[in-house]
Amino acid sequence: MTTRRPPAPEPFLWLLFSAGGMIAALFVPVLLFLFGVAFPLDWLTPPDHAHLLAVLRNPITRLVLFGLCALALFHWAHRFRYTLYDGLQLKRFSVPIILFCYGGAVVGSIISAYLLLRV
């Protein structure tokens, strides 16, 4: 009689890694360019505070920003985990590394949700 093992979480973690990488690669450079270069240098007319606040109070905007933050954090967690495993050869510390990486991503996601709900 064979016992059935529960499915490993690895495919789900790779899904979060790839989704986070794609989202971060598409949206983060645009946001950095707009808010870090174009608006401060007056290449584009910056939106006023009231307009940005109105956009941020839209639930869809909050959901998109939360998704961006959470997926980017899980992308970081997976990449950093395998950097520590393979690059620094620390696979013997797998449990603390997993707790640090993915726990950090979960805590960061909770903090981003809290901050977005406070607006």
Short mmCIF file of N, CA and C in Angstrom, two decimals:
data_model
loop_
_atom_site.label_atom_id
_atom_site.label_comp_id
_atom_site.label_asym_id
_atom_site.label_seq_id
_atom_site.Cartn_x
_atom_site.Cartn_y
_atom_site.Cartn_z
N MET A 1 0.84 -1.16 0.00
CA MET A 1 0.00 0.00 0.00
C MET A 1 0.90 1.25 0.00
N THR A 2 0.66 2.12 -0.93
CA THR A 2 1.45 3.35 -1.00
C THR A 2 0.71 4.48 -0.31
N THR A 3 1.48 5.27 0.39
CA THR A 3 0.88 6.44 1.03
C THR A 3 1.06 7.63 0.11
N ARG A 4 0.07 8.42 0.09
CA ARG A 4 0.09 9.60 -0.78
C ARG A 4 0.65 10.79 -0.01
N ARG A 5 1.70 11.39 -0.57
CA ARG A 5 2.30 12.56 0.05
C ARG A 5 1.54 13.81 -0.39
N PRO A 6 1.49 14.79 0.49
CA PRO A 6 0.85 16.05 0.08
C PRO A 6 1.70 16.71 -1.01
N PRO A 7 1.06 17.45 -1.89
CA PRO A 7 1.81 18.09 -2.97
C PRO A 7 2.80 19.12 -2.42
N ALA A 8 3.93 19.20 -3.07
CA ALA A 8 4.97 20.16 -2.66
C ALA A 8 4.54 21.57 -3.06
N PRO A 9 4.92 22.57 -2.27
CA PRO A 9 4.54 23.95 -2.61
C PRO A 9 5.43 24.56 -3.70
N GLU A 10 6.42 23.82 -4.17
CA GLU A 10 7.39 24.38 -5.11
C GLU A 10 6.77 24.94 -6.39
N PRO A 11 5.82 24.25 -7.04
CA PRO A 11 5.24 24.85 -8.25
C PRO A 11 4.53 26.18 -7.98
N PHE A 12 3.86 26.29 -6.85
CA PHE A 12 3.19 27.54 -6.50
C PHE A 12 4.20 28.66 -6.28
N LEU A 13 5.33 28.33 -5.64
CA LEU A 13 6.37 29.33 -5.40
C LEU A 13 7.02 29.78 -6.71
N TRP A 14 7.20 28.85 -7.65
CA TRP A 14 7.74 29.23 -8.96
C TRP A 14 6.74 30.09 -9.72
N LEU A 15 5.45 29.84 -9.53
CA LEU A 15 4.43 30.68 -10.17
C LEU A 15 4.50 32.11 -9.63
N LEU A 16 4.61 32.25 -8.30
CA LEU A 16 4.74 33.58 -7.71
C LEU A 16 6.03 34.25 -8.17
N PHE A 17 7.11 33.47 -8.29
CA PHE A 17 8.38 34.02 -8.76
C PHE A 17 8.26 34.57 -10.17
N SER A 18 7.69 33.79 -11.06
CA SER A 18 7.60 34.25 -12.46
C SER A 18 6.61 35.40 -12.61
N ALA A 19 5.49 35.35 -11.90
CA ALA A 19 4.52 36.44 -11.98
C ALA A 19 5.12 37.72 -11.39
N GLY A 20 5.80 37.60 -10.28
CA GLY A 20 6.42 38.76 -9.67
C GLY A 20 7.51 39.36 -10.54
N GLY A 21 8.28 38.52 -11.20
CA GLY A 21 9.32 39.03 -12.09
C GLY A 21 8.73 39.77 -13.28
N MET A 22 7.67 39.21 -13.83
CA MET A 22 7.04 39.86 -14.99
C MET A 22 6.40 41.19 -14.60
N ILE A 23 5.68 41.20 -13.51
CA ILE A 23 5.02 42.43 -13.05
C ILE A 23 6.06 43.49 -12.69
N ALA A 24 7.09 43.07 -11.97
CA ALA A 24 8.14 44.02 -11.58
C ALA A 24 8.87 44.56 -12.80
N ALA A 25 9.12 43.72 -13.78
CA ALA A 25 9.84 44.18 -14.97
C ALA A 25 9.00 45.13 -15.82
N LEU A 26 7.68 44.99 -15.79
CA LEU A 26 6.83 45.85 -16.60
C LEU A 26 6.46 47.16 -15.92
N PHE A 27 6.13 47.12 -14.64
CA PHE A 27 5.56 48.28 -13.98
C PHE A 27 6.54 49.11 -13.15
N VAL A 28 7.47 48.46 -12.48
CA VAL A 28 8.38 49.21 -11.61
C VAL A 28 9.23 50.21 -12.39
N PRO A 29 9.82 49.86 -13.54
CA PRO A 29 10.60 50.87 -14.27
C PRO A 29 9.76 52.08 -14.71
N VAL A 30 8.51 51.84 -15.09
CA VAL A 30 7.65 52.95 -15.49
C VAL A 30 7.37 53.87 -14.30
N LEU A 31 7.03 53.28 -13.16
CA LEU A 31 6.77 54.10 -11.97
C LEU A 31 8.02 54.83 -11.50
N LEU A 32 9.17 54.16 -11.55
CA LEU A 32 10.41 54.83 -11.17
C LEU A 32 10.74 55.98 -12.12
N PHE A 33 10.53 55.77 -13.41
CA PHE A 33 10.81 56.84 -14.36
C PHE A 33 9.88 58.03 -14.13
N LEU A 34 8.59 57.75 -13.97
CA LEU A 34 7.64 58.85 -13.79
C LEU A 34 7.89 59.62 -12.51
N PHE A 35 7.92 58.90 -11.37
CA PHE A 35 7.99 59.58 -10.08
C PHE A 35 9.42 59.88 -9.63
N GLY A 36 10.40 59.27 -10.26
CA GLY A 36 11.78 59.52 -9.87
C GLY A 36 12.55 60.42 -10.82
N VAL A 37 12.09 60.52 -12.08
CA VAL A 37 12.84 61.31 -13.07
C VAL A 37 11.94 62.35 -13.74
N ALA A 38 10.89 61.89 -14.39
CA ALA A 38 10.10 62.78 -15.26
C ALA A 38 9.38 63.88 -14.48
N PHE A 39 8.73 63.55 -13.37
CA PHE A 39 8.02 64.57 -12.61
C PHE A 39 8.98 65.51 -11.87
N PRO A 40 10.02 65.00 -11.19
CA PRO A 40 10.93 65.94 -10.49
C PRO A 40 11.68 66.87 -11.45
N LEU A 41 12.00 66.42 -12.65
CA LEU A 41 12.72 67.26 -13.59
C LEU A 41 11.79 68.09 -14.48
N ASP A 42 10.50 68.03 -14.22
CA ASP A 42 9.48 68.76 -14.97
C ASP A 42 9.47 68.44 -16.46
N TRP A 43 9.82 67.20 -16.79
CA TRP A 43 9.66 66.76 -18.18
C TRP A 43 8.18 66.55 -18.48
N LEU A 44 7.45 66.11 -17.46
CA LEU A 44 5.99 65.95 -17.55
C LEU A 44 5.37 66.76 -16.42
N THR A 45 4.16 67.19 -16.63
CA THR A 45 3.47 67.93 -15.58
C THR A 45 3.03 66.95 -14.50
N PRO A 46 3.52 67.15 -13.29
CA PRO A 46 3.15 66.20 -12.23
C PRO A 46 1.70 66.39 -11.82
N PRO A 47 1.02 65.31 -11.47
CA PRO A 47 -0.35 65.44 -10.98
C PRO A 47 -0.33 66.08 -9.59
N ASP A 48 -1.38 66.81 -9.29
CA ASP A 48 -1.44 67.43 -7.98
C ASP A 48 -1.83 66.39 -6.93
N HIS A 49 -1.65 66.76 -5.68
CA HIS A 49 -1.87 65.85 -4.56
C HIS A 49 -3.31 65.33 -4.52
N ALA A 50 -4.26 66.19 -4.77
CA ALA A 50 -5.67 65.79 -4.72
C ALA A 50 -5.98 64.73 -5.78
N HIS A 51 -5.40 64.90 -6.96
CA HIS A 51 -5.63 63.92 -8.04
C HIS A 51 -5.00 62.58 -7.69
N LEU A 52 -3.76 62.59 -7.20
CA LEU A 52 -3.11 61.33 -6.80
C LEU A 52 -3.88 60.63 -5.68
N LEU A 53 -4.37 61.40 -4.74
CA LEU A 53 -5.14 60.82 -3.65
C LEU A 53 -6.45 60.22 -4.15
N ALA A 54 -7.09 60.88 -5.10
CA ALA A 54 -8.32 60.34 -5.68
C ALA A 54 -8.04 59.04 -6.43
N VAL A 55 -6.93 58.99 -7.15
CA VAL A 55 -6.58 57.76 -7.86
C VAL A 55 -6.26 56.65 -6.87
N LEU A 56 -5.54 56.99 -5.81
CA LEU A 56 -5.16 55.98 -4.82
C LEU A 56 -6.35 55.48 -4.01
N ARG A 57 -7.38 56.25 -3.90
CA ARG A 57 -8.57 55.80 -3.17
C ARG A 57 -9.46 54.87 -3.98
N ASN A 58 -9.18 54.72 -5.25
CA ASN A 58 -9.93 53.78 -6.09
C ASN A 58 -9.53 52.36 -5.69
N PRO A 59 -10.51 51.46 -5.43
CA PRO A 59 -10.17 50.10 -5.01
C PRO A 59 -9.36 49.32 -6.05
N ILE A 60 -9.58 49.58 -7.31
CA ILE A 60 -8.82 48.86 -8.35
C ILE A 60 -7.35 49.27 -8.30
N THR A 61 -7.09 50.56 -8.09
CA THR A 61 -5.71 51.03 -7.96
C THR A 61 -5.04 50.39 -6.76
N ARG A 62 -5.76 50.31 -5.65
CA ARG A 62 -5.20 49.68 -4.46
C ARG A 62 -4.89 48.21 -4.71
N LEU A 63 -5.79 47.53 -5.40
CA LEU A 63 -5.57 46.12 -5.70
C LEU A 63 -4.36 45.93 -6.60
N VAL A 64 -4.21 46.79 -7.61
CA VAL A 64 -3.06 46.69 -8.52
C VAL A 64 -1.76 46.97 -7.77
N LEU A 65 -1.75 48.00 -6.92
CA LEU A 65 -0.55 48.30 -6.16
C LEU A 65 -0.22 47.21 -5.15
N PHE A 66 -1.24 46.64 -4.54
CA PHE A 66 -0.99 45.51 -3.63
C PHE A 66 -0.41 44.33 -4.39
N GLY A 67 -0.99 44.02 -5.55
CA GLY A 67 -0.45 42.92 -6.36
C GLY A 67 0.99 43.18 -6.77
N LEU A 68 1.29 44.40 -7.15
CA LEU A 68 2.66 44.75 -7.52
C LEU A 68 3.60 44.55 -6.34
N CYS A 69 3.23 45.03 -5.17
CA CYS A 69 4.08 44.89 -3.99
C CYS A 69 4.25 43.42 -3.59
N ALA A 70 3.15 42.71 -3.49
CA ALA A 70 3.20 41.32 -3.02
C ALA A 70 3.96 40.43 -4.00
N LEU A 71 3.66 40.55 -5.28
CA LEU A 71 4.35 39.70 -6.26
C LEU A 71 5.83 40.04 -6.36
N ALA A 72 6.19 41.31 -6.28
CA ALA A 72 7.60 41.68 -6.31
C ALA A 72 8.33 41.14 -5.07
N LEU A 73 7.66 41.16 -3.91
CA LEU A 73 8.28 40.61 -2.71
C LEU A 73 8.47 39.10 -2.81
N PHE A 74 7.50 38.38 -3.35
CA PHE A 74 7.67 36.94 -3.49
C PHE A 74 8.70 36.60 -4.57
N HIS A 75 8.82 37.43 -5.58
CA HIS A 75 9.88 37.25 -6.57
C HIS A 75 11.24 37.40 -5.88
N TRP A 76 11.39 38.45 -5.07
CA TRP A 76 12.62 38.64 -4.32
C TRP A 76 12.90 37.44 -3.42
N ALA A 77 11.88 36.98 -2.69
CA ALA A 77 12.07 35.89 -1.73
C ALA A 77 12.59 34.64 -2.41
N HIS A 78 12.00 34.28 -3.53
CA HIS A 78 12.42 33.07 -4.23
C HIS A 78 13.83 33.23 -4.80
N ARG A 79 14.11 34.37 -5.39
CA ARG A 79 15.44 34.61 -5.95
C ARG A 79 16.50 34.62 -4.85
N PHE A 80 16.21 35.28 -3.73
CA PHE A 80 17.17 35.35 -2.64
C PHE A 80 17.38 33.99 -2.01
N ARG A 81 16.31 33.20 -1.90
CA ARG A 81 16.43 31.84 -1.35
C ARG A 81 17.40 31.02 -2.17
N TYR A 82 17.25 31.02 -3.48
CA TYR A 82 18.13 30.22 -4.31
C TYR A 82 19.52 30.83 -4.45
N THR A 83 19.65 32.12 -4.24
CA THR A 83 20.98 32.72 -4.18
C THR A 83 21.73 32.22 -2.95
N LEU A 84 21.03 32.15 -1.83
CA LEU A 84 21.66 31.63 -0.61
C LEU A 84 21.94 30.14 -0.73
N TYR A 85 21.01 29.40 -1.35
CA TYR A 85 21.22 27.95 -1.51
C TYR A 85 22.40 27.66 -2.42
N ASP A 86 22.34 28.19 -3.64
CA ASP A 86 23.31 27.80 -4.66
C ASP A 86 24.54 28.69 -4.67
N GLY A 87 24.35 30.00 -4.55
CA GLY A 87 25.47 30.91 -4.63
C GLY A 87 26.38 30.83 -3.41
N LEU A 88 25.80 30.80 -2.23
CA LEU A 88 26.59 30.77 -1.00
C LEU A 88 26.67 29.37 -0.39
N GLN A 89 26.06 28.39 -1.04
CA GLN A 89 26.09 26.99 -0.59
C GLN A 89 25.60 26.84 0.86
N LEU A 90 24.46 27.45 1.15
CA LEU A 90 23.89 27.40 2.50
C LEU A 90 22.63 26.53 2.56
N LYS A 91 22.57 25.52 1.74
CA LYS A 91 21.37 24.68 1.70
C LYS A 91 21.13 23.96 3.04
N ARG A 92 22.16 23.77 3.82
CA ARG A 92 21.99 23.09 5.11
C ARG A 92 21.15 23.91 6.09
N PHE A 93 21.01 25.21 5.82
CA PHE A 93 20.17 26.09 6.64
C PHE A 93 18.85 26.37 5.95
N SER A 94 18.29 25.37 5.31
CA SER A 94 17.11 25.61 4.46
C SER A 94 15.90 26.11 5.25
N VAL A 95 15.65 25.57 6.42
CA VAL A 95 14.45 25.98 7.17
C VAL A 95 14.52 27.45 7.58
N PRO A 96 15.62 27.93 8.20
CA PRO A 96 15.64 29.37 8.53
C PRO A 96 15.63 30.26 7.29
N ILE A 97 16.26 29.81 6.22
CA ILE A 97 16.27 30.61 4.99
C ILE A 97 14.86 30.73 4.43
N ILE A 98 14.13 29.61 4.40
CA ILE A 98 12.75 29.63 3.89
C ILE A 98 11.88 30.54 4.77
N LEU A 99 12.02 30.40 6.09
CA LEU A 99 11.24 31.24 6.99
C LEU A 99 11.58 32.71 6.83
N PHE A 100 12.86 33.04 6.68
CA PHE A 100 13.27 34.42 6.50
C PHE A 100 12.76 34.99 5.19
N CYS A 101 12.97 34.25 4.09
CA CYS A 101 12.62 34.77 2.77
C CYS A 101 11.11 34.90 2.60
N TYR A 102 10.40 33.79 2.74
CA TYR A 102 8.96 33.84 2.49
C TYR A 102 8.21 34.53 3.63
N GLY A 103 8.74 34.41 4.84
CA GLY A 103 8.14 35.16 5.95
C GLY A 103 8.28 36.65 5.75
N GLY A 104 9.44 37.07 5.25
CA GLY A 104 9.64 38.48 4.93
C GLY A 104 8.70 38.95 3.85
N ALA A 105 8.47 38.10 2.84
CA ALA A 105 7.54 38.47 1.77
C ALA A 105 6.11 38.58 2.30
N VAL A 106 5.73 37.68 3.18
CA VAL A 106 4.37 37.73 3.76
C VAL A 106 4.22 38.97 4.64
N VAL A 107 5.21 39.24 5.48
CA VAL A 107 5.15 40.42 6.35
C VAL A 107 5.12 41.69 5.51
N GLY A 108 5.96 41.76 4.49
CA GLY A 108 5.95 42.93 3.61
C GLY A 108 4.62 43.10 2.89
N SER A 109 4.00 42.00 2.50
CA SER A 109 2.69 42.07 1.84
C SER A 109 1.62 42.56 2.81
N ILE A 110 1.69 42.10 4.05
CA ILE A 110 0.73 42.56 5.06
C ILE A 110 0.91 44.05 5.33
N ILE A 111 2.16 44.49 5.41
CA ILE A 111 2.43 45.92 5.63
C ILE A 111 1.92 46.75 4.46
N SER A 112 2.15 46.27 3.24
CA SER A 112 1.66 47.03 2.08
C SER A 112 0.13 47.07 2.05
N ALA A 113 -0.53 45.97 2.42
CA ALA A 113 -1.99 45.98 2.48
C ALA A 113 -2.48 46.95 3.54
N TYR A 114 -1.83 46.96 4.69
CA TYR A 114 -2.21 47.89 5.75
C TYR A 114 -2.06 49.34 5.29
N LEU A 115 -0.94 49.65 4.68
CA LEU A 115 -0.71 51.03 4.23
C LEU A 115 -1.69 51.44 3.13
N LEU A 116 -2.01 50.52 2.24
CA LEU A 116 -2.96 50.85 1.18
C LEU A 116 -4.38 50.99 1.71
N LEU A 117 -4.72 50.27 2.74
CA LEU A 117 -6.07 50.40 3.31
C LEU A 117 -6.22 51.64 4.18
N ARG A 118 -5.12 52.19 4.64
CA ARG A 118 -5.17 53.39 5.48
C ARG A 118 -5.43 54.65 4.67
N VAL A 119 -5.18 54.64 3.39
CA VAL A 119 -5.32 55.85 2.57
C VAL A 119 -6.77 56.25 2.46
#
